[in-house]
Coordinates of C-alpha atoms in Angstrom, one line a residue:
M11 CA -12.6 -19.9 3.4
D12 CA -14.6 -16.4 4.3
V13 CA -12.4 -15.2 6.5
D14 CA -14.9 -13.3 8.4
A15 CA -17.3 -16.4 8.9
F16 CA -13.7 -17.6 10.0
V17 CA -13.1 -14.8 12.2
L18 CA -16.6 -14.3 13.2
A19 CA -16.8 -18.6 14.5
H20 CA -13.4 -18.4 16.8
R21 CA -13.5 -14.8 17.9
P22 CA -14.8 -15.8 20.7
A23 CA -12.6 -18.6 21.8
W24 CA -9.3 -16.2 20.6
D25 CA -10.5 -13.9 23.2
R26 CA -11.2 -16.1 26.0
L27 CA -6.7 -17.3 25.3
E28 CA -5.8 -13.6 25.6
T29 CA -7.3 -13.5 28.9
L30 CA -5.9 -16.5 29.8
V31 CA -2.5 -16.1 28.9
K32 CA -2.9 -12.5 30.5
R33 CA -3.8 -13.9 33.9
R34 CA -1.1 -17.1 33.6
R35 CA -0.1 -16.7 37.1
K36 CA -3.3 -16.8 38.7
L37 CA -5.4 -19.7 37.2
T38 CA -7.5 -22.6 39.0
G39 CA -6.6 -25.8 37.6
A40 CA -9.7 -26.0 35.1
E41 CA -8.0 -22.6 33.7
V42 CA -4.8 -24.7 33.2
D43 CA -6.9 -27.3 31.4
E44 CA -8.6 -24.9 29.7
L45 CA -5.7 -22.9 28.1
V46 CA -3.4 -25.7 26.9
D47 CA -6.9 -26.7 24.9
L48 CA -8.0 -23.3 23.5
Y49 CA -4.3 -23.8 23.1
Q50 CA -4.6 -26.5 20.7
R51 CA -8.0 -24.8 18.7
V52 CA -6.2 -21.9 18.2
S53 CA -2.3 -23.4 16.5
T54 CA -5.3 -25.8 14.4
H55 CA -7.0 -22.2 13.3
L56 CA -3.2 -20.5 12.9
S57 CA -2.4 -22.9 10.6
M58 CA -5.9 -22.8 8.3
V59 CA -5.2 -18.9 8.3
R60 CA -1.8 -19.3 6.8
S61 CA -3.7 -22.0 4.3
A62 CA -6.3 -20.3 3.0
S63 CA -5.7 -15.9 3.4
S64 CA -3.8 -13.3 2.6
D65 CA -4.7 -11.2 6.2
S66 CA -1.2 -10.2 7.2
V67 CA -2.9 -8.4 10.0
L68 CA -4.5 -11.4 11.4
V69 CA -1.7 -13.8 10.8
G70 CA 0.4 -11.6 13.1
R71 CA -2.3 -11.5 15.2
L72 CA -3.0 -15.3 15.9
S73 CA 0.5 -15.7 15.2
G74 CA 1.8 -13.3 18.7
L75 CA -1.4 -15.3 20.5
V76 CA -0.1 -18.8 20.2
A77 CA 3.1 -17.2 21.0
S78 CA 2.3 -15.7 23.9
A79 CA 0.2 -18.9 24.7
R80 CA 2.9 -21.9 24.3
S81 CA 5.5 -19.1 26.6
A82 CA 2.3 -19.0 29.5
V83 CA 2.5 -23.1 29.1
T84 CA 4.7 -25.0 31.3
G85 CA 5.5 -29.0 31.9
A86 CA 2.9 -30.8 30.0
H87 CA 5.5 -30.7 26.9
A88 CA 4.5 -33.8 24.7
P89 CA 6.3 -37.1 25.0
V90 CA 8.7 -38.2 22.2
W91 CA 6.5 -40.3 21.0
S92 CA 4.0 -38.7 20.5
E93 CA 6.2 -36.2 18.8
F94 CA 7.3 -39.2 16.7
A95 CA 3.9 -40.2 15.6
R96 CA 3.0 -37.0 14.9
F97 CA 5.6 -36.7 12.2
W98 CA 5.0 -39.7 11.0
T99 CA 1.2 -39.3 10.7
V100 CA 1.3 -35.2 9.7
S101 CA 4.1 -33.3 9.2
F102 CA 6.1 -35.7 7.0
P103 CA 3.4 -36.8 4.9
V104 CA 1.0 -33.7 4.8
V105 CA 4.4 -31.9 2.5
A106 CA 4.5 -34.7 0.4
Y107 CA 1.0 -34.9 0.1
R108 CA 0.6 -30.8 -0.5
A109 CA 4.3 -31.3 -3.2
W110 CA 1.9 -33.8 -5.3
R111 CA 1.9 -31.9 -8.4
W112 CA 6.3 -30.6 -8.3
W113 CA 6.5 -34.7 -7.3
L114 CA 4.4 -36.1 -10.2
G115 CA 5.6 -33.5 -12.8
A116 CA 9.6 -34.7 -11.7
A117 CA 8.9 -38.4 -12.2
V118 CA 6.8 -37.5 -15.9
A119 CA 9.9 -35.4 -17.2
S120 CA 11.8 -38.1 -16.0
L121 CA 10.1 -40.9 -17.5
V122 CA 10.5 -39.1 -20.4
V123 CA 13.8 -38.1 -21.0
A124 CA 14.8 -41.6 -19.7
V125 CA 12.6 -43.1 -23.0
L126 CA 13.8 -40.4 -25.5
I127 CA 17.7 -41.1 -24.5
G128 CA 16.5 -44.5 -24.9
S129 CA 15.4 -45.2 -27.9
W130 CA 17.5 -43.0 -29.6
V131 CA 21.1 -45.0 -28.0
A132 CA 18.5 -48.6 -28.2
G133 CA 18.0 -47.3 -33.1
N134 CA 21.5 -46.0 -32.4
P135 CA 25.4 -47.4 -33.2
E136 CA 26.7 -45.2 -33.2
V137 CA 25.9 -43.3 -30.2
Q138 CA 26.3 -46.9 -28.5
A139 CA 29.9 -47.1 -29.6
A140 CA 30.2 -44.1 -27.9
V141 CA 29.5 -45.1 -24.6
G142 CA 32.0 -47.5 -25.1
T143 CA 34.0 -49.9 -27.1
P144 CA 32.1 -53.6 -28.4
S145 CA 33.8 -55.3 -25.6
D146 CA 32.9 -53.1 -22.8
V147 CA 29.0 -52.7 -24.2
A148 CA 28.8 -56.9 -24.3
D149 CA 30.4 -56.7 -20.9
L150 CA 27.5 -54.7 -19.2
V151 CA 24.4 -56.1 -20.5
N152 CA 25.7 -59.8 -20.0
H153 CA 27.6 -59.1 -16.8
D154 CA 28.3 -56.1 -15.1
F155 CA 24.3 -54.7 -14.9
A156 CA 23.3 -58.5 -13.3
S157 CA 26.4 -58.8 -11.1
Y158 CA 26.4 -55.3 -9.8
Y159 CA 22.9 -56.4 -8.0
S160 CA 25.4 -59.3 -6.1
E161 CA 29.3 -59.3 -5.9
N162 CA 29.2 -57.5 -2.6
P163 CA 27.3 -58.8 0.9
A164 CA 23.4 -57.5 0.9
G165 CA 24.2 -55.9 4.1
S166 CA 27.5 -53.6 2.8
F167 CA 25.8 -53.2 -0.4
A168 CA 22.6 -52.1 1.2
L169 CA 24.7 -48.6 3.2
R170 CA 26.3 -48.6 0.1
V171 CA 23.4 -48.1 -1.9
W172 CA 21.2 -46.1 1.1
I173 CA 24.1 -43.9 1.4
N174 CA 24.2 -43.1 -2.6
N175 CA 20.3 -42.7 -3.0
S176 CA 20.1 -40.0 0.3
W177 CA 22.9 -38.1 -1.6
V178 CA 21.2 -38.2 -4.0
A179 CA 18.3 -37.0 -2.9
A180 CA 20.1 -34.1 0.0
Q181 CA 21.5 -33.2 -3.2
C182 CA 17.9 -32.2 -4.4
I183 CA 17.2 -30.7 -0.7
G184 CA 20.3 -29.1 -0.5
Y185 CA 19.7 -26.9 -4.2
A186 CA 16.7 -25.5 -2.4
V187 CA 18.8 -23.2 -1.2
V188 CA 19.5 -21.5 -4.3
L189 CA 16.2 -21.3 -5.6
G190 CA 16.7 -25.1 -6.8
L191 CA 17.9 -24.2 -10.1
P192 CA 20.5 -27.4 -10.6
I193 CA 17.4 -29.9 -9.3
P194 CA 16.0 -30.2 -13.2
Y195 CA 19.7 -30.9 -14.2
V196 CA 20.0 -33.5 -11.1
L197 CA 17.1 -35.3 -12.5
F198 CA 18.6 -35.0 -15.8
Q199 CA 21.5 -37.2 -15.7
N200 CA 19.3 -39.4 -13.4
A201 CA 17.5 -40.0 -15.9
A202 CA 20.0 -40.0 -18.8
N203 CA 22.1 -43.0 -16.8
A204 CA 19.3 -44.8 -16.7
G205 CA 17.8 -44.0 -20.5
V206 CA 21.8 -45.4 -21.3
V207 CA 21.5 -48.7 -19.7
G208 CA 18.4 -49.1 -20.8
G209 CA 18.3 -48.8 -23.8
L210 CA 22.3 -51.2 -24.1
M211 CA 19.9 -53.1 -22.7
F212 CA 16.7 -53.8 -24.7
D213 CA 19.4 -53.1 -27.7
A214 CA 20.6 -56.6 -26.7
G215 CA 17.4 -58.7 -26.2
K216 CA 18.2 -57.7 -22.1
G217 CA 15.1 -55.7 -21.5
D218 CA 13.4 -58.4 -18.8
V219 CA 16.8 -58.5 -16.9
F220 CA 16.6 -54.7 -17.2
L221 CA 13.1 -54.2 -15.7
G222 CA 14.0 -57.5 -13.9
L223 CA 16.1 -55.8 -11.5
L224 CA 15.6 -52.3 -11.0
T225 CA 12.1 -51.9 -11.0
P226 CA 11.7 -54.4 -7.1
H227 CA 13.8 -51.2 -5.7
G228 CA 13.5 -48.7 -8.5
L229 CA 10.4 -47.2 -7.7
L230 CA 10.0 -46.5 -4.3
E231 CA 13.8 -45.6 -4.8
L232 CA 13.1 -43.0 -7.5
T233 CA 10.2 -41.5 -5.7
A234 CA 11.5 -40.9 -3.5
V235 CA 14.5 -38.9 -5.4
F236 CA 11.5 -37.3 -7.3
L237 CA 9.7 -36.4 -3.5
A238 CA 13.2 -34.3 -2.8
A239 CA 13.4 -32.7 -6.4
A240 CA 9.9 -31.9 -6.3
V241 CA 10.2 -30.0 -2.0
G242 CA 13.6 -28.8 -3.3
M243 CA 12.0 -27.1 -6.3
R244 CA 9.1 -26.0 -4.7
L245 CA 10.1 -23.6 -1.7
G246 CA 12.6 -22.3 -4.9
W247 CA 9.6 -21.0 -6.6
S248 CA 8.4 -19.6 -2.9
V249 CA 10.3 -17.4 -3.3
V250 CA 10.0 -16.3 -6.5
S251 CA 6.7 -16.5 -6.6
P252 CA 5.3 -16.1 -2.6
G253 CA 1.4 -15.5 -3.8
D254 CA -0.5 -12.5 -1.4
R255 CA 1.4 -13.9 2.0
P256 CA 4.9 -11.8 2.9
R257 CA 7.8 -13.6 0.9
G258 CA 9.8 -14.1 4.0
Q259 CA 6.7 -16.3 5.8
V260 CA 6.1 -18.1 3.3
L261 CA 10.2 -18.7 2.0
A262 CA 10.0 -20.0 6.1
E263 CA 7.5 -22.4 5.9
Q264 CA 8.5 -23.8 3.4
G265 CA 11.8 -24.6 4.3
R266 CA 11.0 -25.9 7.6
A267 CA 8.7 -28.5 5.3
V268 CA 11.3 -29.3 3.5
V269 CA 13.7 -30.8 6.2
S270 CA 10.7 -32.5 7.5
V271 CA 10.6 -34.6 3.4
A272 CA 14.0 -34.8 4.5
V273 CA 13.9 -36.6 7.5
G274 CA 11.5 -38.5 6.0
L275 CA 13.6 -39.1 3.2
V276 CA 16.4 -41.2 5.1
V277 CA 14.1 -43.8 6.4
V278 CA 12.3 -44.0 3.0
L279 CA 15.0 -44.8 1.2
L280 CA 16.7 -47.1 3.6
V281 CA 14.2 -49.1 2.6
S282 CA 14.5 -49.5 -1.1
G283 CA 18.3 -49.7 -0.2
L284 CA 16.7 -52.9 1.6
I285 CA 14.6 -54.2 -1.0
E286 CA 17.4 -53.6 -3.3
A287 CA 20.2 -55.8 -1.3
L288 CA 17.8 -57.9 -0.7
V289 CA 15.2 -58.8 -3.2
T290 CA 16.9 -57.5 -6.3
P291 CA 19.4 -60.5 -5.9
S292 CA 17.0 -62.6 -5.3
P293 CA 16.5 -66.2 -6.1
L294 CA 12.7 -64.9 -6.2
P295 CA 10.7 -65.0 -9.2
T296 CA 11.5 -62.2 -11.4
F297 CA 7.8 -61.8 -11.0
L298 CA 7.6 -61.7 -7.5
R299 CA 10.4 -59.7 -6.5
I300 CA 8.8 -56.8 -9.2
A301 CA 5.6 -58.0 -7.3
I302 CA 7.4 -56.8 -3.7
G303 CA 8.7 -53.9 -5.8
V304 CA 5.4 -53.0 -6.1
A305 CA 3.6 -53.6 -2.8
A306 CA 6.1 -51.1 -0.9
E307 CA 6.0 -48.5 -3.6
L308 CA 1.5 -48.6 -3.4
A309 CA 2.5 -49.3 0.6
F310 CA 4.6 -45.6 0.4
L311 CA 2.1 -44.0 -2.0
S312 CA -1.2 -44.9 0.1
Y313 CA 0.9 -44.0 3.3
V314 CA 1.4 -40.4 2.6
V315 CA -2.5 -40.2 0.2
H316 CA -4.0 -41.3 3.6
F317 CA -2.5 -39.2 6.4
G318 CA -1.5 -36.6 4.1
L319 CA -5.1 -35.6 2.9
K320 CA -6.5 -36.0 6.4
A321 CA -4.0 -33.7 7.3
D322 CA -4.4 -31.4 5.1
R323 CA -8.0 -31.2 5.1
A324 CA -7.7 -30.2 8.4
G325 CA -5.6 -27.4 7.9
E326 CA -1.7 -29.1 8.7
T327 CA 0.9 -27.8 6.8
G328 CA 4.2 -29.6 8.2
D329 CA 5.2 -26.8 9.4
V330 CA 6.9 -27.6 13.0
D331 CA 6.3 -24.3 14.3
D332 CA 2.5 -24.6 14.3
A333 CA 2.7 -28.6 15.9
P334 CA 1.0 -28.5 19.3
D335 CA 4.0 -29.7 21.9
L336 CA 1.1 -30.4 24.9
L337 CA -0.4 -33.0 25.6
P338 CA -4.3 -33.6 24.6
T339 CA -6.5 -32.6 27.3
S340 CA -10.5 -33.2 27.8

């Protein structure tokens, strides 16, 4: 973005907003509407400048102006439904979209680890003996793995799965406070466990059972875990390499973005848990159960790309401090 051209194009609006803020107690009805409209526009300008410029003076001026305008206008807060809609169409998807490189990296690295460990276990009887006795391994591949998904009532099982998955995601997000350093280990543990079980199942000729039971819910579940890991590691990296902007400002923005993802993943993992409890153990044909899981995964990814890309192009960052808290006006 050409900062000089941007300032030249929008300075009249900023100056006008500053004038209206100073005259806040003497505004006409039309001027109040103008103040609200300018506040929303300048909030967007601030988001754009923060994401594309290292000019701390300009960011500081716009931040102060937006804060003054917010305090100047009272009694026009957006209703709960509007904030709810903004969260699901802007805040959550744009944070997920902007973290796609970290997200994809976590997914690829975990897949590689799981495949390598699975191949190692499947072709090495000594490793299998270290995992468990022959009877333990036989019980796992012939009974325990499949019965895990059907031995409990669907409702209680879904709740347990949801809590467990939420805990894994919460760990990834929580470790952001220590620069995300433990997150790769959490991902490694998760991938290693899947690799060991997968290796045992494939070696016993039960690979179709393994994939048929894991895929329906696992796609969305693991995507959520990878997203949690991505934003956690990204926040940690913002401390190490904040770019041209002040480290404290970048850290605060990334921290608020992590909160958005944490809230959004509660719902995503709930959907995953319901699929695991209701679809995975169902008597539906394997191809249909997998199709449901693939459909849920594609729906989530399409949602993130559609709304996230749109919000990113509009200069949104997912930072709650940038969200207009006023009703739109004409």
